[in-house]
Coordinates of N, CA and C in Angstrom, one line a residue:
Chain A
E194 N 11.5 77.6 63.0 CA 12.7 77.2 64.0 C 13.0 76.1 62.7
A195 N 14.6 75.4 63.4 CA 14.8 75.0 62.8 C 14.5 73.3 62.7
G196 N 13.9 72.6 61.8 CA 13.1 71.4 62.7 C 14.3 69.8 63.4
V197 N 13.7 68.7 63.3 CA 14.7 67.5 62.9 C 15.6 66.8 62.7
A198 N 16.5 67.4 62.3 CA 17.4 66.3 62.2 C 18.2 65.2 61.7
Q199 N 17.9 64.3 60.6 CA 18.2 63.1 60.6 C 19.6 63.3 59.8
S200 N 20.7 62.4 59.8 CA 21.5 61.6 58.8 C 21.5 60.8 59.5
P201 N 22.3 59.6 57.8 CA 22.0 60.0 57.0 C 20.4 59.7 56.2
R202 N 20.3 60.6 55.1 CA 18.4 60.1 54.3 C 18.8 58.2 54.1
Y203 N 19.6 57.9 53.2 CA 19.1 56.1 53.4 C 20.9 55.5 53.4
K204 N 20.8 54.8 53.8 CA 21.5 54.0 54.2 C 21.5 52.2 53.6
I205 N 22.6 51.2 53.1 CA 22.3 50.0 52.4 C 23.3 49.0 53.3
I206 N 22.4 48.4 53.9 CA 24.0 47.3 54.0 C 23.3 46.1 54.4
E207 N 23.9 45.2 54.5 CA 24.3 43.5 54.5 C 23.7 43.3 55.4
K208 N 22.9 42.0 56.0 CA 23.0 41.5 57.0 C 23.8 41.7 57.8
R209 N 23.8 41.3 59.1 CA 24.7 41.3 60.2 C 25.9 42.6 59.8
Q210 N 25.6 43.6 59.4 CA 26.6 44.7 59.3 C 26.2 45.5 60.8
S211 N 26.9 46.3 60.7 CA 26.3 47.5 62.4 C 25.8 48.5 61.4
V212 N 25.2 49.7 61.4 CA 24.5 50.9 61.1 C 24.3 52.3 62.4
A213 N 24.9 53.2 61.8 CA 24.1 53.7 62.8 C 23.8 55.1 62.3
F214 N 22.5 55.7 63.1 CA 21.6 57.2 62.7 C 22.2 57.9 63.4
W215 N 22.3 59.6 63.2 CA 22.2 60.3 64.2 C 20.8 60.9 64.2
C216 N 21.0 61.8 65.2 CA 19.2 62.8 64.7 C 19.8 63.7 66.1
N217 N 19.3 65.1 65.4 CA 19.7 66.2 66.1 C 18.9 67.1 66.1
P218 N 17.6 66.7 67.8 CA 16.3 67.6 67.0 C 16.2 68.8 67.8
I219 N 15.3 69.3 68.3 CA 14.4 71.3 67.4 C 15.1 71.6 69.5
S220 N 16.2 72.9 68.4 CA 16.9 73.2 70.5 C 15.8 73.7 71.4
G221 N 16.6 73.3 72.9 CA 15.5 73.2 73.3 C 14.1 72.5 73.6
H222 N 14.4 71.2 72.5 CA 13.3 70.0 73.2 C 13.8 68.8 74.2
A223 N 13.1 69.0 74.7 CA 14.4 68.0 76.1 C 13.9 66.2 76.3
T224 N 12.1 66.9 75.0 CA 12.2 65.4 74.9 C 12.6 64.8 73.3
L225 N 13.2 63.7 73.2 CA 12.9 62.7 72.1 C 13.2 61.4 72.0
Y226 N 11.9 60.9 70.8 CA 11.9 59.7 70.3 C 12.2 59.0 69.2
W227 N 12.8 57.7 69.3 CA 13.0 57.1 67.7 C 11.7 55.6 67.8
Y228 N 11.5 56.6 66.0 CA 10.7 55.4 66.6 C 11.2 54.4 64.8
Q229 N 10.4 53.1 64.4 CA 11.0 52.7 64.0 C 9.4 52.3 62.9
Q230 N 9.3 52.4 61.3 CA 8.0 52.4 60.7 C 8.9 51.1 59.7
I231 N 8.5 50.0 60.1 CA 8.0 49.1 58.6 C 6.6 49.4 57.8
L232 N 7.6 48.9 55.9 CA 6.6 49.4 55.7 C 4.6 49.1 55.0
G233 N 4.0 50.4 55.0 CA 2.4 49.4 55.3 C 2.4 49.4 56.3
Q234 N 3.3 49.7 58.0 CA 3.0 50.1 59.1 C 3.3 51.0 60.0
G235 N 2.1 51.3 61.4 CA 2.5 53.2 61.3 C 4.3 52.8 62.3
P236 N 4.7 53.7 62.8 CA 5.9 54.0 63.2 C 5.5 52.8 65.3
K237 N 6.4 52.9 65.4 CA 6.5 52.1 66.4 C 7.8 52.6 67.7
L238 N 7.2 53.0 68.7 CA 8.1 53.9 69.6 C 9.2 52.9 69.5
L239 N 10.7 52.7 69.6 CA 11.8 52.1 70.0 C 12.1 53.0 71.3
I240 N 12.3 53.8 72.1 CA 13.1 54.4 72.7 C 12.6 55.9 73.1
Q241 N 12.8 56.0 74.3 CA 12.8 57.7 74.5 C 12.7 57.9 75.6
F242 N 13.9 59.5 75.3 CA 14.9 59.6 76.1 C 14.2 60.9 76.8
Q243 N 14.5 61.8 78.0 CA 13.8 62.8 78.5 C 15.2 63.6 79.2
N244 N 15.9 64.4 77.8 CA 17.5 65.3 78.9 C 18.3 63.8 77.8
N245 N 18.9 63.6 79.1 CA 19.9 62.5 78.7 C 19.7 61.2 79.3
G246 N 18.3 60.8 79.9 CA 18.5 59.6 80.5 C 16.8 58.9 79.9
V247 N 16.6 58.1 80.4 CA 15.9 57.3 79.3 C 14.5 57.1 80.1
V248 N 13.6 57.2 79.2 CA 12.5 57.4 79.8 C 11.5 55.9 79.2
D249 N 11.7 55.5 78.2 CA 11.2 54.4 77.8 C 11.9 53.5 76.6
D250 N 12.2 52.5 77.0 CA 13.1 51.8 75.8 C 12.6 50.3 75.6
S251 N 10.7 50.2 76.3 CA 10.8 48.6 76.2 C 10.1 47.9 75.0
Q252 N 10.2 49.0 73.8 CA 10.4 47.9 73.1 C 11.1 47.9 71.8
L253 N 12.6 48.2 72.8 CA 13.9 48.2 72.5 C 14.2 46.6 72.0
P254 N 14.9 45.9 71.1 CA 15.4 44.8 70.8 C 16.6 45.1 71.2
K255 N 17.2 45.1 72.6 CA 18.9 45.4 73.2 C 19.5 44.4 72.9
D256 N 19.2 43.0 72.1 CA 20.3 42.6 72.6 C 21.2 42.8 71.2
R257 N 19.8 44.5 69.8 CA 20.4 44.7 68.3 C 20.6 46.1 69.0
F258 N 20.0 46.1 69.9 CA 19.6 48.0 69.5 C 20.3 48.9 70.6
S259 N 20.8 49.7 70.2 CA 20.9 50.6 71.3 C 20.5 52.2 70.7
A260 N 20.8 52.9 72.5 CA 20.3 53.9 71.5 C 21.2 55.2 73.1
E261 N 21.7 56.3 72.3 CA 22.0 57.2 74.2 C 22.0 58.5 73.2
R262 N 21.8 59.5 74.7 CA 21.2 60.9 74.5 C 22.6 61.7 75.6
L263 N 23.8 61.1 75.4 CA 25.0 61.2 75.7 C 25.0 63.2 76.6
K264 N 24.3 64.1 76.3 CA 24.4 65.6 76.1 C 23.3 66.0 77.1
G265 N 22.4 65.5 76.0 CA 21.1 65.8 75.5 C 20.9 66.3 75.3
V266 N 21.5 66.2 74.3 CA 21.2 66.6 72.6 C 21.1 65.9 71.7
D267 N 22.1 65.8 71.1 CA 21.3 64.7 70.0 C 21.4 63.7 70.2
S268 N 21.1 62.3 69.5 CA 20.9 61.2 69.7 C 21.3 60.1 68.5
T269 N 22.2 59.2 69.0 CA 22.3 57.9 68.0 C 22.2 56.7 67.8
L270 N 21.6 56.4 67.6 CA 20.6 54.5 67.5 C 21.7 53.5 66.6
K271 N 22.2 53.4 66.9 CA 23.0 52.1 66.7 C 22.7 50.6 66.3
I272 N 23.0 49.6 64.8 CA 21.8 48.5 64.6 C 23.5 47.5 64.6
Q273 N 23.9 47.0 65.1 CA 24.6 45.7 65.7 C 24.6 44.2 66.2
P274 N 24.6 43.6 64.7 CA 24.1 43.2 64.0 C 22.5 43.6 63.0
A275 N 22.5 44.1 62.3 CA 21.4 44.0 61.5 C 20.6 43.3 60.7
K276 N 19.7 42.7 61.1 CA 18.9 41.3 60.4 C 18.0 42.1 59.1
L277 N 17.5 41.3 58.3 CA 17.5 41.5 57.0 C 15.4 42.3 57.4
E278 N 14.9 41.6 58.6 CA 14.1 42.8 59.4 C 13.4 43.7 59.5
D279 N 15.3 44.4 60.0 CA 15.3 45.6 60.3 C 15.2 46.9 59.1
S280 N 14.6 46.1 58.3 CA 14.6 47.1 57.0 C 13.2 48.1 57.3
A281 N 13.4 49.4 56.9 CA 12.3 50.1 57.7 C 13.5 51.0 57.6
V282 N 11.9 53.2 58.1 CA 12.3 54.3 58.4 C 12.9 54.2 59.4
Y283 N 13.5 54.5 59.9 CA 14.2 55.4 61.4 C 13.7 56.5 61.5
L284 N 12.8 57.0 62.4 CA 12.3 58.3 62.3 C 12.3 58.5 64.1
C285 N 13.3 60.1 64.1 CA 13.3 61.2 64.7 C 12.2 62.4 65.5
A286 N 12.0 62.1 66.8 CA 10.7 63.3 67.4 C 11.5 64.3 68.0
S287 N 10.4 64.5 68.9 CA 11.7 66.2 69.8 C 9.6 66.5 69.9
S288 N 9.8 66.5 71.6 CA 8.4 67.5 71.4 C 9.3 68.0 72.8
L289 N 8.5 70.0 73.3 CA 9.4 70.3 73.7 C 9.8 70.0 75.5
V290 N 8.8 69.3 75.9 CA 8.1 68.4 77.6 C 7.3 67.3 77.5
L291 N 7.8 66.3 78.2 CA 7.6 65.3 78.7 C 5.8 65.4 79.0
G292 N 5.2 64.9 77.8 CA 3.7 65.4 77.7 C 2.8 66.3 77.2
G293 N 4.3 67.0 76.5 CA 3.9 68.3 75.5 C 2.6 67.4 73.8
G294 N 2.7 68.6 74.2 CA 1.8 68.2 72.5 C 2.2 67.6 71.7
G295 N 1.7 67.8 70.3 CA 2.3 66.6 69.2 C 4.0 66.8 69.3
Y296 N 4.1 66.1 68.5 CA 5.7 65.6 68.9 C 6.5 66.6 66.9
T297 N 7.7 66.7 66.6 CA 7.9 67.6 65.4 C 9.2 66.3 64.9
F298 N 8.8 65.3 63.2 CA 9.9 64.5 63.3 C 10.4 65.2 62.7
G299 N 11.8 64.6 62.6 CA 13.4 64.7 60.5 C 11.5 63.5 59.8
S300 N 12.5 64.4 58.9 CA 12.4 62.7 57.7 C 12.4 61.5 57.8
G301 N 13.3 61.1 58.7 CA 14.1 59.8 58.1 C 14.9 59.6 58.4
T302 N 15.5 58.2 58.1 CA 15.9 57.7 57.7 C 15.8 55.9 57.5
R303 N 16.3 55.6 55.9 CA 15.6 54.4 55.6 C 16.6 53.4 55.0
L304 N 16.5 52.5 56.0 CA 17.9 51.4 55.9 C 16.4 50.2 55.0
T305 N 17.7 49.6 54.3 CA 17.7 48.2 53.8 C 18.7 47.4 53.8
V306 N 17.8 46.4 54.6 CA 19.4 45.1 54.7 C 19.6 44.2 54.2
V307 N 20.6 44.1 53.5 CA 20.5 43.8 52.4 C 21.0 41.5 52.2
Chain B
A256 N -2.2 48.7 77.6 CA -2.1 49.1 76.7 C -2.8 50.4 75.3
Q257 N -2.7 51.6 75.5 CA -3.2 52.0 74.9 C -2.8 51.5 72.9
S258 N -4.5 52.3 72.6 CA -4.2 51.4 70.8 C -5.5 52.3 69.5
V259 N -4.6 51.9 68.8 CA -5.0 52.4 67.9 C -6.0 52.0 66.5
A260 N -6.5 52.0 66.4 CA -7.4 51.1 64.8 C -7.7 52.3 63.7
Q261 N -7.1 51.6 62.6 CA -7.9 53.3 61.6 C -8.2 51.4 60.8
P262 N -9.3 51.7 60.3 CA -10.3 50.5 59.5 C -10.3 50.7 58.4
E263 N -9.6 51.5 57.6 CA -9.8 51.7 56.1 C -8.4 51.6 55.8
D264 N -7.8 50.9 54.6 CA -6.0 51.1 54.2 C -6.0 51.8 53.1
Q265 N -7.3 52.2 52.5 CA -7.6 53.1 51.2 C -9.3 54.3 51.5
V266 N -8.9 55.4 51.4 CA -10.0 55.9 51.0 C -9.1 56.8 49.6
N267 N -10.7 56.7 49.0 CA -11.4 57.3 48.0 C -11.9 58.2 47.6
V268 N -11.2 59.5 47.5 CA -12.1 60.7 47.3 C -12.7 61.2 45.7
A269 N -13.0 62.0 45.2 CA -12.9 62.9 44.6 C -13.5 64.6 44.8
E270 N -11.8 65.5 44.0 CA -11.3 66.5 44.6 C -13.1 67.2 45.1
G271 N -13.1 68.3 45.8 CA -13.7 68.9 46.3 C -15.3 68.0 47.4
N272 N -14.9 67.1 47.1 CA -16.3 66.7 47.9 C -15.9 66.4 49.9
P273 N -16.8 66.2 50.6 CA -15.9 66.1 51.6 C -15.4 64.4 51.7
L274 N -14.2 65.6 52.9 CA -13.4 63.4 52.9 C -13.9 63.3 55.0
T275 N -13.5 61.7 55.1 CA -13.5 61.3 56.9 C -12.5 60.2 56.4
V276 N -11.1 60.2 57.4 CA -10.8 58.8 57.9 C -10.9 59.0 58.9
K277 N -11.5 57.0 59.5 CA -11.7 56.9 60.4 C -10.4 56.5 62.1
C278 N -10.5 56.9 62.6 CA -10.1 56.3 63.9 C -10.5 56.0 65.1
T279 N -10.1 54.7 65.6 CA -11.1 54.4 66.8 C -9.9 54.2 67.7
Y280 N -9.7 53.8 68.8 CA -8.7 54.2 69.9 C -8.8 53.7 71.6
S281 N -8.2 53.3 72.1 CA -8.5 52.6 73.4 C -6.9 52.8 73.7
V282 N -7.8 53.0 75.3 CA -6.6 53.7 76.0 C -7.1 54.1 77.2
S283 N -6.5 53.6 78.9 CA -7.0 53.5 80.5 C -6.7 54.9 81.1
G284 N -7.7 56.1 81.4 CA -7.5 56.7 81.2 C -8.7 58.1 80.6
N285 N -7.7 59.4 81.0 CA -8.5 60.8 79.8 C -7.2 60.0 78.2
P286 N -7.4 59.5 76.9 CA -7.1 60.0 76.2 C -6.6 61.1 75.9
Y287 N -5.3 60.8 75.1 CA -4.8 62.4 74.1 C -4.5 62.3 72.5
L288 N -5.0 62.3 71.6 CA -5.5 62.0 70.8 C -4.5 63.0 69.7
F289 N -4.3 62.5 68.2 CA -3.3 63.1 67.5 C -3.3 62.7 66.6
W290 N -3.9 63.9 65.0 CA -3.5 63.7 63.7 C -1.9 63.4 63.5
Y291 N -1.6 63.0 62.0 CA -0.2 63.5 61.3 C -0.7 62.5 59.5
V292 N 0.5 63.7 58.8 CA 0.3 63.3 58.1 C 1.7 63.1 57.2
Q293 N 1.4 62.1 56.2 CA 2.6 62.2 55.6 C 3.0 61.8 53.9
Y294 N 4.1 62.6 54.4 CA 4.0 62.9 52.4 C 5.3 61.5 52.2
P295 N 5.0 61.3 50.7 CA 6.0 60.1 49.7 C 7.4 61.2 50.9
N296 N 8.7 60.5 51.4 CA 9.8 60.2 51.4 C 9.9 62.0 52.2
R297 N 8.9 62.2 53.5 CA 8.6 62.7 54.3 C 8.1 62.7 56.1
G298 N 9.1 62.9 56.8 CA 8.4 62.7 58.0 C 7.2 62.8 58.8
L299 N 6.1 62.7 59.6 CA 5.6 63.0 60.0 C 5.1 64.6 60.3
Q300 N 4.3 65.0 60.0 CA 3.4 66.0 60.1 C 2.5 65.7 61.2
F301 N 2.6 67.1 62.1 CA 1.6 66.6 62.8 C 0.2 67.8 62.1
L302 N -0.8 67.7 62.9 CA -2.5 68.0 62.4 C -3.1 68.3 62.6
L303 N -3.4 68.1 63.8 CA -3.9 67.9 65.4 C -4.3 67.4 66.3
K304 N -4.7 68.0 67.2 CA -5.0 67.6 69.2 C -5.2 67.7 69.6
Y305 N -6.2 66.7 70.3 CA -7.1 66.2 71.2 C -7.3 65.8 73.0
I306 N -6.5 67.1 73.4 CA -6.5 67.1 74.3 C -7.4 67.4 75.7
T307 N -8.7 67.9 75.5 CA -9.1 67.9 76.2 C -10.1 69.8 75.7
G308 N -11.0 69.8 76.1 CA -12.4 71.1 75.6 C -13.1 70.0 75.0
D309 N -13.5 71.3 73.6 CA -14.2 71.1 72.1 C -14.1 69.5 71.8
N310 N -14.9 68.7 71.5 CA -15.3 68.0 70.9 C -14.3 68.4 69.2
L311 N -15.0 69.0 69.2 CA -14.7 69.8 67.5 C -13.2 70.3 68.0
V312 N -12.2 69.5 66.3 CA -10.7 70.2 66.9 C -10.2 70.8 65.5
K313 N -10.1 71.8 64.9 CA -9.9 72.2 63.9 C -7.8 72.2 64.1
G314 N -7.2 71.8 63.3 CA -5.8 71.6 62.4 C -5.9 72.5 61.2
S315 N -4.7 71.7 61.2 CA -3.4 72.8 60.0 C -4.6 71.9 58.6
Y316 N -4.2 73.4 57.3 CA -4.8 72.7 55.9 C -6.2 72.5 55.8
G317 N -6.8 73.5 57.5 CA -8.5 73.5 57.0 C -9.0 71.6 57.9
F318 N -8.6 70.5 57.9 CA -9.0 69.8 58.6 C -9.1 69.4 60.3
E319 N -10.4 69.1 60.7 CA -10.1 68.9 61.7 C -11.1 67.9 62.2
A320 N -11.5 67.7 62.6 CA -10.4 66.0 64.4 C -12.5 65.8 65.0
E321 N -13.0 65.2 64.7 CA -14.6 65.1 66.5 C -13.8 64.0 67.0
F322 N -13.6 64.3 68.5 CA -13.9 63.8 69.5 C -14.5 62.8 69.3
N323 N -14.9 61.6 70.0 CA -16.6 60.8 70.8 C -16.3 59.9 71.6
K324 N -16.3 60.4 72.7 CA -16.3 59.7 74.2 C -17.1 58.2 74.1
S325 N -18.0 58.5 73.4 CA -18.6 57.1 73.7 C -19.0 56.0 72.7
Q326 N -18.0 56.7 71.3 CA -18.0 55.4 70.6 C -16.4 55.6 70.7
T327 N -15.7 55.8 71.1 CA -14.3 56.2 71.2 C -13.5 55.3 69.5
S328 N -14.4 57.4 69.3 CA -13.5 57.5 67.8 C -13.2 58.8 67.9
F329 N -12.3 59.5 67.2 CA -11.7 60.1 66.5 C -11.2 60.8 64.5
H330 N -12.4 60.5 64.3 CA -12.5 60.8 62.6 C -12.2 62.2 62.1
L331 N -10.8 61.8 61.3 CA -10.7 63.1 60.5 C -11.5 64.1 59.5
K332 N -12.1 64.6 59.7 CA -12.2 65.8 58.4 C -11.9 66.3 57.4
K333 N -12.3 66.9 56.6 CA -12.6 67.8 55.9 C -13.3 67.7 54.8
P334 N -13.8 69.4 54.9 CA -15.5 69.6 54.4 C -15.1 69.5 52.6
S335 N -14.4 70.1 51.5 CA -14.0 69.8 51.2 C -12.0 69.1 49.8
A336 N -12.4 68.7 49.3 CA -11.1 68.2 49.6 C -10.3 69.0 48.7
L337 N -9.0 68.4 48.2 CA -8.1 69.3 47.5 C -7.0 67.7 47.2
V338 N -6.5 67.5 45.7 CA -5.3 66.5 45.6 C -4.6 66.5 45.3
S339 N -3.5 68.0 46.4 CA -2.3 67.7 47.4 C -3.1 67.2 48.6
D340 N -4.0 66.7 49.6 CA -3.9 66.4 50.1 C -4.2 64.9 50.0
S341 N -3.5 63.4 49.0 CA -3.9 62.6 48.6 C -1.3 62.6 49.9
A342 N -2.6 61.3 50.5 CA -1.0 61.3 50.9 C -1.7 59.7 52.7
L343 N -0.7 59.3 53.2 CA -1.1 58.6 54.6 C -1.0 59.8 55.5
Y344 N -2.2 59.6 56.4 CA -3.2 60.0 57.5 C -2.6 58.6 58.6
F345 N -2.5 59.3 59.6 CA -1.8 58.6 60.8 C -2.4 58.2 62.8
C346 N -2.9 58.3 62.8 CA -4.2 58.7 64.5 C -2.8 57.9 65.4
A347 N -3.1 58.7 65.6 CA -1.9 58.8 67.3 C -3.1 58.7 68.8
V348 N -2.3 58.0 69.9 CA -3.4 58.0 70.9 C -2.5 57.5 71.9
R349 N -1.9 59.1 72.6 CA -1.2 58.5 73.7 C -1.6 58.3 76.3
D350 N -1.1 57.9 75.8 CA -1.9 57.9 77.5 C -0.5 58.9 78.1
N351 N -1.5 58.5 79.7 CA -0.2 59.5 80.8 C 1.0 58.9 81.2
N352 N 1.2 58.0 80.6 CA 2.3 57.1 80.1 C 3.4 57.8 79.3
N353 N 2.9 58.7 78.3 CA 3.8 59.9 77.3 C 4.1 58.6 76.9
D354 N 2.9 56.8 76.0 CA 3.8 56.9 75.2 C 2.5 56.8 74.0
M355 N 3.1 57.7 73.2 CA 2.3 57.7 71.9 C 1.8 56.0 70.9
R356 N 1.0 55.7 70.3 CA 1.0 54.7 69.9 C 0.6 55.4 68.6
F357 N 1.0 54.6 66.9 CA 0.2 55.3 66.0 C -0.3 53.4 65.1
G358 N -1.6 54.6 64.1 CA -2.0 52.8 63.7 C -1.8 52.6 63.1
A359 N -2.2 52.2 62.3 CA -1.4 51.0 60.6 C -1.5 52.4 59.3
G360 N -1.8 53.7 58.9 CA -2.7 54.1 58.7 C -3.8 53.7 57.8
T361 N -3.8 55.5 57.1 CA -4.6 55.6 56.0 C -4.3 56.2 54.3
R362 N -4.8 55.6 53.3 CA -4.2 56.4 52.8 C -5.3 56.7 52.1
L363 N -5.0 58.5 52.0 CA -6.0 58.6 51.5 C -5.7 59.4 50.1
T364 N -6.9 59.3 48.4 CA -6.3 59.9 47.9 C -7.8 60.0 46.8
V365 N -6.9 61.7 46.5 CA -7.4 63.1 45.8 C -8.0 62.2 44.1
K366 N -8.9 62.3 43.6 CA -9.1 62.2 42.9 C -9.4 63.5 42.0
P367 N -9.1 64.2 40.7 CA -9.2 65.5 39.5 C -10.7 65.1 39.2

């Protein structure tokens, strides 16, 4: 089966600019996750979707981050305006069902804010 | 809230020797425990999981992990390390709310 697709692979922006990341999960996977992985740290959950509904966005900095999964398939994560501390790898993952076993991760988008 | 600790930033072993990457966890309720591996410029790859049942879990690439409830540990092991096992390893725990928390990671280096 095809894996979780993410684009772009790399992005460099200046602070205060906006940026968007795209994720296409594995076909049929109802649950989709966005994680932020800062260099030297483990991934941190930003938001979790079940189909097109938000299950958990408690760790999403809502003043600048937003995410949507309008049709319950692919998802977009946006940052506006970006800060230097947003430099990280943004990982998308999906799982078949909520509470299912392991997640399948995409290769991530490496964001550098200068 | 659940949490995971990986006490070692770095583990070095010689090829052919056994390896252990340590993980301890804290969670209310039954733990769902996972190990993932990350190669450079790649996403996380699932290695194995413990949900219930046997305390010794076998996973991909010859890895296994032992769940120890009394010590709240879930150490990753492999009897004979390969140079290609060199990577970043993450332990993760998920509680009943399905929020998966990752440790900070342990960099494994296997030297020929």
